[in-house]
Amino acid sequence: LLRSKRRWVLSTIELQEEMEVEYPFKITTVKNYIITGQSLTFVISGDGVHDGLFSIDDVTGDVYVHKKVDREEKEIYHITFDVWDESANTKMDRELSFDVQVKDLNDNAPMFTNIMKIVSVDENTAEGFLPASMEFKDKDKEKTINSTVSISVVSQNPAEPKINVTQIDDRMARLTFKGCFDYDKAKQFKVKVTASDHGKPPLSTTEVITLNIVNKNNNAPKFKQKQYEVEAVEMTTHDDILRIAVEDKDAPNTDGWKAKYYFISGNEEEIYSLRTDPKTNECILSVVKEKNYNQNTLVNLTIGAENVEPLSICKDNKLIKDPKLLPPPDSVNVTVKMLDTNDAPVFEKYTDEVYQVEESEPGQVLYTPKVQDIDSPNVRFVMVEDPAGWMSLDEKTGKITTIKKMDRESPFVDENNIYRVVFAAIDDGTPPATSTCTIKVHLKDINDNTPKLVNSSMIFCDNKVIKIMVPAEDSDAEPYSGPFIFTLTGDKTLKRLWKLDPSLERGNYSIPLLIQDKQNMIGHETLEVEVCDCGGGNACVRTINPLSTNVSDAAIGTISLGLLLFLILLVIFVCNQPKRNFQSFEDQGQQSLIHYNEEGMSVDCKVS
Ligand SMILES: *[C@@H]1O[C@H](CO)[C@@H](O)[C@H](O)[C@H]1NC(C)=O
Ligand SMILES: *[C@@H]1O[C@H](CO)[C@@H](O)[C@H](O)[C@H]1NC(C)=O
Ligand SMILES: *[C@@H]1O[C@H](CO)[C@@H](O)[C@H](O)[C@H]1NC(C)=O
Ligand SMILES: *[C@@H]1O[C@H](CO)[C@@H](O)[C@H](O)[C@H]1NC(C)=O
């Protein structure tokens, strides 16, 4: 404290931390040069006063510290002074204060605040930084030598590769190395690092970092055998015909151990495939494409192996990754004997078409096959499909001959007029091999079907209608089918009945008909007609006494029926057919027919 213009003048009192002295220890004396001779009392308050660290002798003004102070706990204590006149109980001067500055000692060693003590390092790590970093700190006064820290590697085991440390800033450092790791030589490294301050003398802390080397691919797969032989049958695919084993010194089931196989040569046609058995790491060879060989054939395959993970090796303390600088991958030779089997006969054509007019005379040669068989030339032929039984097949030559007339209207002929014949060629190999050939016989239509009634019996409801339509059909196609010409045939009684007889009674009638198609092909048909009362429906009403109806009504009906049936047949199909010879009806009912014609039909139509 210095006097100046009657004021308390303060400065900073320095106090060494951790002082080894007897306590309480006097650190200063407060004096007042202005006020003397009076009974004064000195009082302090502030940091460290209440808890008894600092005290003042109220008479002498001596200020004491009562125990060691620690700068790292508190560096500056702010203390306030007062001087009192005891008798007057008044403050003598203005309240003033001073600071106690605690001086640093190098009493703290550096600490590692964040350090990775166990670190995994990939074997193939390139030289430079390691994934091992550390943070450190020294609690002594910052920016002095007592808190300035240097990190160094003091020892390592094993000694190679050389591990070092790079200090990134004043609180972080990282391990580095030169050279390469070889898992097979050393799986673990112990690295002792020291953090040391620059105090005099320096203080330091030591830690051990463990580096665990992670095995990477530094061993290529090696084939256990250099040559393999295996057999496979031609024209079949076959999974897993051969297993080829490799040895790999890397840790099992890692990508550095897992093998990948590839063809170096011999599989240009991609007949074979390779894959890896995930459990055993073996190479599995398969045949994936069918190929025909004319004789037993040896196929030479060269197969290479490498690992899933690229190879890198540590040689002369240098990491080698470039494939050009690495030793070439191992390879193996496999000879596959492809066994020729009995190949089936080969038809020049496996389906063929022939054209034939239906109903032609049998005995015609329809087809002669051309067949080749390289390995067993004795071929015989058998019929496989001839549903209508129209063909015969020469067992030696395969020649197909018709033995029956072929009918286009047969149910075995499809809607496109095609009849399918399938036959097989069988060779004499062991076992015999078979090929089949399909012949499509296109049948040309001829007029071989007569027209037929669609329904050969009909009901004539004489209480409701005066005519019925009589449909006919012909299985032939144009121009061998309709329109048709209908003619009544049969004896005179029948003709009379269906023409004019007014006494036609209800009952069942058989009406022989002659139906001609467009080409005048005649079909003889009989139409059964039941004449009856249908009531309100379309079927005959069966009464106990069918003859009890009004006679005159029935008579008119039957006349009409006779007329109409006849006329429908004629008029529909005759008009455009001027030259027709119908059965003659001259004797009966001429006038009735003319009469009808005048009323309802064209005058151009002439009906005899
Ligand atoms: C560092 O500590 C020493 C005692 O170990 C002391 O003498 C010195 O003054 C301190 N240095 C600083 C810059 O505080
Ligand atoms: C594999 O066969 C080739 C010739 O096809 C030969 O040059 C090579 O030495 C053989 N390799 C082994 C391992 O036998
Ligand atoms: C044929 O006629 C009878 C009687 O008129 C009838 O019951 C039958 O259903 C008809 N059949 C066909 C196929 O039209
Ligand atoms: C006509 O034929 C049908 C069945 O074909 C029969 O039920 C009916 O009794 C016959 N009618 C006469 C009159 O004979």
XYZ file of C-alpha atoms and ligand atoms in Angstrom:
664
model
C 0.000 0.000 0.000
C 1.354 3.284 -1.016
C 0.268 6.631 0.211
C -0.774 9.127 -2.354
C -2.884 12.178 -1.755
C -4.207 10.695 1.413
C -5.716 7.849 -0.338
C -5.350 4.132 0.040
C -3.474 2.997 -2.992
C -3.567 -0.616 -3.773
C -1.470 -2.994 -5.768
C -1.496 -6.738 -6.262
C 0.075 -8.953 -3.719
C 1.695 -12.058 -5.150
C 1.357 -15.230 -3.210
C 3.169 -18.409 -4.186
C 0.861 -21.436 -4.428
C 1.504 -24.544 -2.388
C 4.060 -22.745 -0.202
C 5.817 -24.937 2.341
C 5.927 -22.454 5.269
C 4.480 -22.242 8.724
C 0.912 -20.999 8.705
C -0.547 -18.513 9.441
C 1.961 -16.770 7.222
C 2.140 -13.037 7.008
C 1.804 -11.857 3.471
C 1.698 -8.082 4.009
C 1.052 -5.283 6.497
C -1.457 -2.523 5.982
C -0.390 0.873 7.170
C -1.985 4.287 7.169
C 0.389 7.132 7.215
C -2.141 9.935 7.597
C -3.990 8.786 10.595
C -1.640 8.051 13.407
C -1.905 8.069 17.170
C -5.477 7.230 17.166
C -6.870 3.928 18.176
C -7.660 2.455 14.747
C -9.079 -0.898 13.810
C -8.344 -2.685 10.513
C -10.992 -4.907 8.943
C -10.913 -7.024 5.773
C -13.653 -8.768 3.914
C -14.012 -10.502 0.581
C -12.689 -13.702 -1.099
C -11.228 -16.174 1.384
C -11.917 -14.010 4.423
C -15.107 -15.627 5.674
C -13.753 -19.119 5.338
C -10.639 -18.147 7.278
C -8.049 -18.273 4.502
C -7.064 -14.682 5.027
C -7.156 -12.637 8.245
C -5.823 -9.265 9.439
C -4.429 -8.204 12.771
C -6.844 -5.325 13.481
C -4.215 -3.397 15.439
C -1.011 -3.964 13.463
C -2.581 -4.344 10.051
C -0.679 -7.554 9.336
C -2.457 -9.726 6.762
C -2.066 -13.499 7.122
C -2.739 -16.486 4.938
C -3.751 -19.547 6.966
C -2.993 -22.424 4.648
C -1.569 -23.397 1.240
C -3.382 -21.946 -1.746
C -3.789 -23.720 -5.051
C -3.664 -21.633 -8.194
C -5.476 -24.324 -10.101
C -8.363 -23.851 -7.662
C -8.449 -20.044 -7.494
C -5.942 -17.672 -8.982
C -7.076 -14.260 -7.716
C -8.625 -13.269 -4.379
C -10.313 -9.903 -4.202
C -10.129 -8.405 -0.704
C -11.652 -5.178 0.713
C -10.082 -3.107 3.516
C -11.601 -0.725 6.016
C -10.124 1.261 8.848
C -12.296 2.282 11.771
C -11.948 4.810 14.586
C -12.920 2.693 17.502
C -13.836 5.497 19.873
C -15.984 7.266 17.406
C -17.131 4.065 15.729
C -16.700 5.680 12.331
C -14.951 4.724 9.121
C -11.772 6.700 8.825
C -11.269 6.630 5.111
C -12.843 5.377 1.957
C -13.246 1.646 1.522
C -10.485 0.213 -0.658
C -9.393 -3.176 -1.877
C -6.494 -5.219 -3.277
C -5.981 -8.523 -5.073
C -3.998 -11.499 -3.980
C -2.542 -13.082 -7.101
C -1.589 -16.739 -6.657
C 1.675 -17.519 -8.445
C 1.920 -20.722 -10.509
C 4.111 -23.629 -9.651
C 4.564 -26.554 -12.033
C 2.593 -28.802 -9.762
C 0.367 -30.549 -12.342
C 1.525 -33.203 -14.725
C -0.186 -33.301 -18.142
C -3.249 -35.590 -18.327
C -4.712 -37.542 -21.198
C -8.315 -36.381 -21.218
C -9.498 -38.544 -24.103
C -7.406 -41.386 -25.328
C -8.272 -44.493 -27.364
C -6.459 -47.165 -25.485
C -7.521 -50.108 -27.668
C -7.632 -49.518 -31.383
C -8.313 -51.816 -34.352
C -6.030 -51.275 -37.301
C -6.621 -52.861 -40.698
C -3.664 -54.825 -41.818
C -3.666 -53.146 -45.215
C -3.668 -49.601 -43.821
C -1.427 -47.376 -45.880
C 1.384 -45.675 -43.988
C 0.591 -42.379 -42.290
C -2.018 -41.744 -39.658
C -3.360 -44.528 -37.498
C -6.896 -44.414 -36.159
C -5.472 -43.718 -32.683
C -5.802 -40.162 -31.392
C -5.509 -38.617 -27.960
C -6.437 -35.388 -26.244
C -4.387 -34.017 -23.353
C -4.291 -31.098 -20.951
C -2.045 -29.546 -18.271
C -3.835 -27.611 -15.546
C -0.921 -25.314 -14.767
C -1.017 -21.726 -15.873
C -1.839 -21.683 -19.534
C 0.584 -20.381 -22.101
C 3.530 -20.977 -19.787
C 6.141 -23.680 -19.940
C 4.418 -25.307 -16.948
C 1.382 -26.159 -19.137
C 3.127 -26.683 -22.477
C 2.927 -30.366 -23.347
C 4.874 -32.566 -25.773
C 3.714 -36.056 -26.739
C 6.130 -38.767 -27.727
C 6.230 -42.508 -28.253
C 8.679 -43.843 -25.721
C 8.503 -47.480 -26.683
C 6.616 -49.957 -28.886
C 6.413 -53.685 -29.076
C 6.997 -55.204 -31.587
C 9.441 -52.731 -33.027
C 8.393 -52.805 -36.694
C 6.734 -50.963 -38.332
C 7.923 -47.788 -36.621
C 5.117 -46.030 -34.800
C 5.286 -42.328 -34.081
C 3.059 -39.545 -32.897
C 2.079 -36.313 -34.556
C 0.925 -33.441 -32.407
C -1.881 -31.697 -34.178
C -2.239 -28.778 -31.783
C -1.705 -27.973 -28.107
C -4.374 -30.412 -27.039
C -4.509 -33.226 -29.655
C -2.136 -35.792 -31.089
C -2.409 -38.842 -33.342
C -0.318 -41.945 -33.902
C 1.341 -42.435 -37.266
C 3.442 -45.213 -38.724
C 5.873 -45.918 -41.507
C 5.931 -49.183 -43.442
C 3.185 -51.809 -43.283
C 1.547 -54.264 -40.944
C 1.671 -57.981 -41.456
C -0.960 -59.835 -39.478
C 0.908 -63.091 -39.883
C 3.922 -61.555 -38.113
C 2.292 -59.404 -35.442
C -1.336 -59.311 -34.423
C -0.961 -56.742 -31.636
C 1.191 -53.725 -30.833
C 1.713 -52.033 -27.453
C 2.654 -48.397 -27.860
C 3.750 -46.390 -24.812
C 3.094 -42.656 -25.206
C 4.189 -39.922 -22.831
C 2.782 -36.466 -22.371
C 5.427 -34.216 -20.866
C 5.277 -30.500 -19.916
C 8.148 -28.089 -20.302
C 8.398 -27.176 -16.613
C 11.691 -27.287 -14.764
C 11.769 -30.041 -13.976
C 9.126 -31.362 -16.390
C 6.233 -33.500 -15.239
C 4.841 -36.304 -17.423
C 2.152 -38.944 -17.789
C 2.421 -42.216 -19.660
C -0.264 -44.338 -21.336
C -0.133 -47.565 -23.277
C -2.157 -47.816 -26.499
C -2.918 -51.306 -27.778
C -3.231 -51.690 -31.536
C -5.058 -54.825 -32.628
C -4.236 -55.643 -36.227
C -7.275 -56.739 -38.246
C -6.465 -59.446 -40.726
C -6.998 -58.330 -44.310
C -6.398 -60.177 -47.514
C -2.692 -60.703 -47.657
C -2.866 -64.337 -48.738
C -4.173 -65.360 -52.137
C -6.137 -68.605 -52.442
C -3.992 -71.539 -53.599
C -5.404 -74.603 -55.335
C -4.700 -77.767 -53.421
C -4.383 -79.766 -56.623
C -3.086 -78.607 -59.993
C -5.021 -80.912 -62.291
C -8.527 -82.405 -62.233
C -10.390 -84.773 -64.515
C -14.141 -85.229 -64.657
C -16.739 -86.693 -66.993
C -20.084 -85.286 -68.105
C -22.734 -86.534 -70.460
C -23.423 -84.476 -73.558
C -26.744 -82.751 -74.176
C -27.608 -82.423 -70.492
C -27.017 -79.718 -67.928
C -25.588 -80.889 -64.681
C -25.076 -78.970 -61.496
C -21.965 -79.635 -59.456
C -19.909 -82.026 -61.557
C -16.692 -81.161 -59.736
C -15.502 -79.446 -56.589
C -12.110 -77.813 -56.537
C -10.592 -76.905 -53.176
C -8.340 -73.976 -52.317
C -6.336 -73.043 -49.280
C -6.286 -69.511 -47.900
C -4.297 -68.499 -44.858
C -6.437 -65.479 -44.098
C -9.020 -65.574 -41.315
C -11.881 -67.905 -42.385
C -15.150 -66.356 -43.528
C -13.627 -62.933 -44.066
C -13.599 -61.365 -47.504
C -9.869 -61.971 -47.532
C -10.552 -65.698 -47.233
C -13.610 -66.080 -49.477
C -12.657 -67.181 -52.955
C -14.011 -66.035 -56.310
C -13.447 -68.310 -59.270
C -13.283 -67.436 -62.928
C -12.492 -69.098 -66.223
C -9.163 -68.222 -67.720
C -9.793 -70.317 -70.832
C -11.861 -73.157 -72.245
C -15.376 -71.820 -71.617
C -15.743 -69.665 -74.687
C -19.117 -71.261 -75.488
C -20.313 -70.688 -71.905
C -21.217 -74.308 -71.452
C -19.848 -74.369 -67.897
C -20.314 -72.193 -64.857
C -18.415 -71.664 -61.635
C -19.607 -70.670 -58.222
C -18.262 -70.747 -54.678
C -19.570 -72.959 -51.920
C -19.966 -70.417 -49.117
C -19.260 -73.007 -46.434
C -16.235 -74.785 -47.799
C -14.926 -72.036 -50.088
C -14.700 -74.691 -52.800
C -15.216 -74.013 -56.477
C -18.302 -75.788 -57.878
C -18.152 -76.586 -61.579
C -21.473 -77.123 -63.405
C -22.620 -77.763 -66.955
C -25.220 -75.120 -67.753
C -25.671 -75.412 -71.503
C -26.561 -78.497 -73.513
C -24.142 -79.317 -76.248
C -24.088 -82.200 -78.671
C -20.816 -83.985 -79.372
C -20.487 -86.545 -82.139
C -17.907 -88.487 -80.185
C -16.353 -88.420 -76.731
C -14.494 -85.103 -76.412
C -11.950 -83.725 -73.931
C -12.522 -80.114 -72.940
C -9.679 -78.296 -71.170
C -10.691 -75.604 -68.738
C -8.290 -73.322 -66.889
C -9.767 -71.805 -63.768
C -8.369 -68.969 -61.665
C -9.110 -67.962 -58.090
C -8.923 -64.726 -56.193
C -10.442 -63.328 -53.033
C -13.492 -61.151 -52.665
C -11.296 -58.509 -51.091
C -8.410 -57.241 -53.196
C -5.071 -58.665 -52.216
C -2.374 -56.559 -50.598
C 0.877 -57.783 -49.155
C 3.472 -56.343 -46.815
C 6.880 -57.007 -48.301
C 10.196 -55.486 -47.152
C 8.175 -53.118 -44.994
C 6.257 -51.866 -48.057
C 2.551 -52.334 -48.705
C 1.915 -53.671 -52.224
C -1.633 -53.236 -53.587
C -1.105 -52.809 -57.306
C -2.144 -56.070 -59.060
C 0.700 -55.571 -61.536
C 3.204 -55.763 -58.727
C 1.490 -58.669 -56.939
C 2.212 -62.283 -57.814
C -0.293 -63.642 -60.402
C -3.394 -65.475 -59.065
C -3.222 -69.237 -58.825
C -4.885 -71.384 -61.483
C -5.866 -74.993 -62.041
C -6.442 -77.151 -65.129
C -9.614 -79.218 -65.400
C -10.193 -81.719 -68.154
C -13.862 -82.473 -68.740
C -14.541 -85.579 -70.778
C -17.815 -84.944 -72.588
C -19.391 -88.333 -73.219
C -21.214 -88.788 -76.483
C -24.582 -90.506 -76.037
C -26.942 -92.056 -78.552
C -28.339 -89.087 -80.423
C -31.873 -89.307 -81.685
C -32.577 -89.601 -85.416
C -32.803 -86.224 -87.086
C -35.742 -85.521 -89.396
C -35.096 -83.076 -92.159
C -38.470 -81.611 -91.269
C -40.240 -82.254 -88.001
C -43.572 -81.079 -89.338
C -44.664 -81.172 -92.924
C -47.804 -80.604 -94.947
C -49.372 -82.722 -97.665
C -52.451 -82.010 -99.767
C -54.969 -84.654 -100.735
C -58.480 -84.758 -102.141
C -60.840 -86.572 -99.832
C -62.292 -89.883 -100.827
C -59.342 -90.537 -103.130
C -58.616 -94.156 -103.842
C -56.424 -95.774 -101.160
C -52.880 -96.910 -101.855
C -51.389 -93.497 -102.491
C -47.987 -92.627 -101.004
C -48.566 -89.503 -98.962
C -45.133 -88.866 -97.478
C -41.595 -90.191 -97.375
C -39.458 -88.807 -94.527
C -35.747 -87.927 -94.722
C -33.932 -89.015 -91.571
C -30.315 -88.996 -90.448
C -28.713 -90.611 -87.438
C -25.011 -90.115 -86.910
C -24.278 -92.609 -84.195
C -26.786 -95.423 -84.832
C -27.914 -95.401 -88.438
C -30.432 -98.249 -88.260
C -33.733 -96.501 -87.849
C -37.195 -97.986 -87.790
C -40.484 -96.140 -87.982
C -43.650 -96.515 -85.960
C -46.999 -94.806 -86.185
C -47.829 -92.703 -83.156
C -51.040 -90.985 -84.177
C -53.447 -91.983 -86.953
C -56.796 -91.647 -85.183
C -58.959 -92.674 -88.138
C -56.664 -95.547 -89.084
C -56.353 -94.348 -92.668
C -52.602 -94.836 -93.016
C -50.028 -97.535 -93.182
C -46.390 -96.846 -92.377
C -43.450 -98.671 -93.837
C -41.349 -99.662 -90.848
C -38.085 -99.473 -92.792
C -38.525 -96.404 -94.969
C -41.124 -94.417 -93.053
C -43.198 -94.144 -96.230
C -46.845 -93.289 -95.415
C -49.508 -94.791 -97.668
C -53.288 -94.442 -97.439
C -55.133 -97.691 -96.844
C -58.608 -96.180 -96.705
C -60.407 -93.308 -98.333
C -60.042 -90.174 -96.282
C -63.220 -88.298 -95.459
C -63.040 -84.554 -94.911
C -66.254 -84.754 -92.904
C -64.747 -87.235 -90.442
C -64.682 -86.118 -86.784
C -60.893 -86.709 -86.836
C -60.458 -83.887 -89.346
C -60.266 -80.472 -87.715
C -62.150 -77.339 -88.711
C -59.307 -76.368 -91.047
C -59.737 -79.625 -92.995
C -56.478 -80.985 -91.540
C -55.901 -84.573 -90.531
C -52.844 -85.025 -88.274
C -50.573 -88.010 -88.599
C -47.674 -88.429 -86.141
C -44.994 -91.046 -86.570
C -41.665 -91.714 -84.901
C -38.197 -92.748 -85.982
C -36.434 -94.990 -83.457
C -32.748 -95.827 -83.734
C -30.950 -98.956 -82.537
C -28.685 -97.267 -79.965
C -28.608 -98.228 -76.322
C -30.871 -96.929 -75.096
C -32.744 -96.301 -78.353
C -33.463 -92.673 -79.148
C -36.679 -91.468 -80.730
C -37.752 -88.455 -82.769
C -41.252 -87.775 -83.965
C -42.562 -86.091 -87.081
C -46.015 -84.608 -87.619
C -47.669 -84.594 -91.027
C -50.643 -82.347 -91.619
C -52.842 -83.785 -94.358
C -54.956 -81.028 -95.871
C -58.119 -82.631 -97.287
C -59.819 -81.051 -100.227
C -63.585 -81.336 -100.182
C -65.549 -83.287 -102.782
C -69.333 -83.673 -102.907
C -69.543 -86.855 -100.953
C -72.471 -86.037 -98.690
C -76.159 -85.965 -99.568
C -78.435 -83.407 -97.988
C -80.141 -84.552 -94.809
C -83.058 -83.386 -92.730
C -81.967 -81.524 -89.638
C -84.853 -83.018 -87.715
C -86.475 -86.076 -89.126
C -89.587 -85.763 -87.007
C -91.700 -82.698 -86.523
C -94.946 -81.695 -84.944
C -97.634 -79.989 -86.970
C -99.987 -78.107 -84.684
C -103.014 -78.066 -86.947
C -104.973 -75.892 -84.605
C -102.379 -73.112 -84.944
C -100.427 -73.250 -88.145
C -100.915 -74.094 -91.735
C -97.301 -74.686 -92.603
C -94.052 -75.921 -91.151
C -90.499 -75.314 -92.255
C -88.426 -78.367 -93.009
C -84.712 -77.551 -92.643
C -82.077 -79.672 -94.328
C -78.262 -79.679 -94.213
C -75.250 -81.023 -96.079
C -71.802 -81.723 -94.463
C -69.951 -80.725 -97.604
C -68.711 -77.206 -98.093
C -69.479 -74.807 -100.922
C -70.206 -75.587 -103.751
C -71.244 -79.064 -102.737
C -74.024 -78.019 -100.394
C -77.271 -76.031 -100.542
C -79.532 -74.435 -101.593
C -81.493 -77.673 -101.862
C -84.338 -78.914 -103.951
C -87.045 -80.829 -102.107
C -89.303 -83.408 -103.754
C -91.977 -85.668 -102.320
C -91.467 -89.298 -103.148
C -93.300 -92.445 -102.167
C -96.409 -94.154 -103.315
C -99.500 -92.547 -104.613
C -101.454 -92.822 -101.384
C -98.882 -90.740 -99.619
C -98.738 -88.162 -102.348
C -102.412 -87.849 -102.316
C -102.578 -87.519 -98.569
C -100.035 -84.728 -98.353
C -101.427 -82.842 -101.154
C -105.113 -82.534 -101.178
C -106.930 -85.066 -99.233
C -109.389 -83.085 -97.150
C -109.842 -85.988 -94.788
C -106.254 -85.899 -93.484
C -106.595 -86.822 -89.886
C -104.564 -86.114 -86.881
C -101.896 -88.699 -86.412
C -98.374 -89.644 -87.351
C -97.235 -89.450 -90.952
C -94.033 -90.537 -92.626
C -93.238 -88.348 -95.620
C -90.445 -89.580 -97.853
C -88.482 -86.672 -99.268
C -85.890 -86.343 -101.923
C -83.437 -83.486 -101.354
C -80.933 -82.367 -103.970
C -77.910 -80.190 -103.364
C -76.400 -77.694 -105.750
C -74.693 -80.451 -107.715
C -77.863 -82.542 -107.948
C -76.599 -85.011 -105.361
C -79.755 -86.631 -104.056
C -80.529 -87.478 -100.458
C -83.500 -89.716 -99.647
C -84.996 -88.662 -96.338
C -88.152 -89.465 -94.456
C -89.827 -86.760 -92.441
C -92.003 -87.901 -89.602
C -94.788 -85.421 -88.977
C -97.222 -85.660 -86.136
C -100.362 -83.710 -86.909
C -102.096 -82.764 -83.737
C -103.796 -80.087 -81.668
C -101.177 -78.238 -79.687
C -103.638 -76.222 -77.628
C -101.768 -73.048 -76.619
C -98.303 -74.634 -76.718
C -95.980 -76.183 -79.238
C -96.479 -79.833 -78.293
C -99.384 -82.135 -79.035
C -102.201 -82.104 -76.521
C -102.948 -85.753 -75.853
C -106.713 -86.129 -75.398
C -108.675 -89.273 -74.573
C -110.669 -88.988 -77.784
C -108.506 -87.270 -80.359
C -111.172 -87.555 -83.069
C -113.865 -85.490 -81.274
C -112.890 -82.205 -82.919
C -114.990 -80.438 -85.500
C -114.627 -82.403 -88.711
C -114.924 -79.546 -91.153
C -112.268 -77.426 -89.337
C -109.880 -80.332 -89.305
C -110.478 -80.988 -92.971
C -109.667 -77.393 -94.003
C -106.532 -77.491 -91.854
C -105.243 -80.646 -93.413
C -105.837 -79.380 -96.902
C -103.792 -76.336 -96.122
C -101.167 -78.427 -94.525
C -100.876 -80.587 -97.537
C -100.662 -77.582 -99.797
C -98.298 -75.612 -97.705
C -95.830 -78.252 -96.835
C -95.489 -79.029 -100.434
C -95.250 -75.437 -101.543
C -92.688 -74.357 -99.039
C -90.395 -77.096 -100.150
C -90.878 -76.243 -103.763
C -91.050 -72.505 -103.778
C -87.997 -71.876 -101.690
C -85.703 -74.061 -103.647
C -87.124 -74.377 -107.120
C -87.453 -70.867 -108.451
C -83.875 -70.606 -109.650
C -83.646 -74.201 -110.785
C -85.577 -74.303 -114.041
C -84.603 -77.814 -115.096
C -85.858 -80.198 -112.491
C -87.530 -83.526 -112.676
C -89.851 -83.870 -109.756
C -91.995 -86.779 -108.990
C -95.180 -86.239 -110.857
C -98.369 -85.202 -109.113
C -100.387 -84.562 -112.214
C -103.282 -86.676 -111.194
C -104.212 -84.885 -108.071
C -104.861 -81.410 -106.789
C -103.556 -79.461 -109.780
C -106.113 -76.686 -109.374
C -105.403 -76.178 -105.666
C -101.733 -75.633 -106.263
C -102.369 -73.077 -108.961
C -104.800 -71.355 -106.726
C -102.288 -70.943 -103.944
C -99.652 -69.802 -106.303
C -101.827 -67.002 -107.596
C -102.458 -65.670 -104.175
C -99.081 -65.786 -102.498
C -96.167 -66.406 -104.830
C -94.403 -64.847 -107.764
C -95.886 -65.540 -111.138
C -92.417 -66.316 -112.433
C -92.409 -69.573 -110.554
C -93.667 -72.486 -112.474
C -94.724 -75.493 -110.584
C -95.913 -78.576 -112.280
C 6.563 -22.594 -13.399
O 6.796 -23.278 -12.230
C 8.035 -22.960 -11.598
C 8.191 -23.852 -10.388
O 8.027 -25.167 -10.718
C 8.064 -21.526 -11.217
O 9.263 -21.215 -10.664
C 7.819 -20.685 -12.444
O 7.692 -19.364 -12.094
C 6.589 -21.133 -13.169
N 6.528 -20.467 -14.437
C 5.530 -19.629 -14.772
C 5.705 -18.997 -16.127
O 4.562 -19.419 -14.076
C -2.597 -75.940 -67.609
O -2.585 -76.178 -69.006
C -1.793 -75.282 -69.748
C -1.934 -75.662 -71.187
O -3.261 -75.861 -71.503
C -0.346 -75.365 -69.303
O 0.425 -74.408 -69.992
C -0.274 -75.091 -67.823
O 1.016 -75.269 -67.358
C -1.199 -76.011 -67.049
N -1.220 -75.623 -65.677
C -1.074 -76.494 -64.710
C -1.167 -75.922 -63.353
O -0.914 -77.656 -64.908
C -87.440 -82.263 -83.724
O -88.846 -82.088 -83.682
C -89.457 -82.547 -82.511
C -90.922 -82.464 -82.652
O -91.302 -81.460 -83.551
C -88.945 -81.743 -81.364
O -89.487 -82.238 -80.183
C -87.456 -81.806 -81.319
O -86.960 -80.943 -80.306
C -86.832 -81.422 -82.646
N -85.421 -81.650 -82.604
C -84.533 -80.764 -83.057
C -83.156 -81.194 -82.999
O -84.910 -79.718 -83.558
C -97.670 -90.404 -82.781
O -96.341 -90.650 -82.251
C -96.211 -90.213 -80.938
C -94.777 -90.480 -80.526
O -93.984 -90.716 -81.611
C -97.181 -90.923 -80.016
O -97.037 -90.424 -78.687
C -98.612 -90.713 -80.496
O -99.494 -91.424 -79.755
C -98.748 -91.070 -81.938
N -100.060 -90.683 -82.409
C -100.909 -91.523 -82.974
C -102.206 -90.951 -83.366
O -100.613 -92.696 -83.243
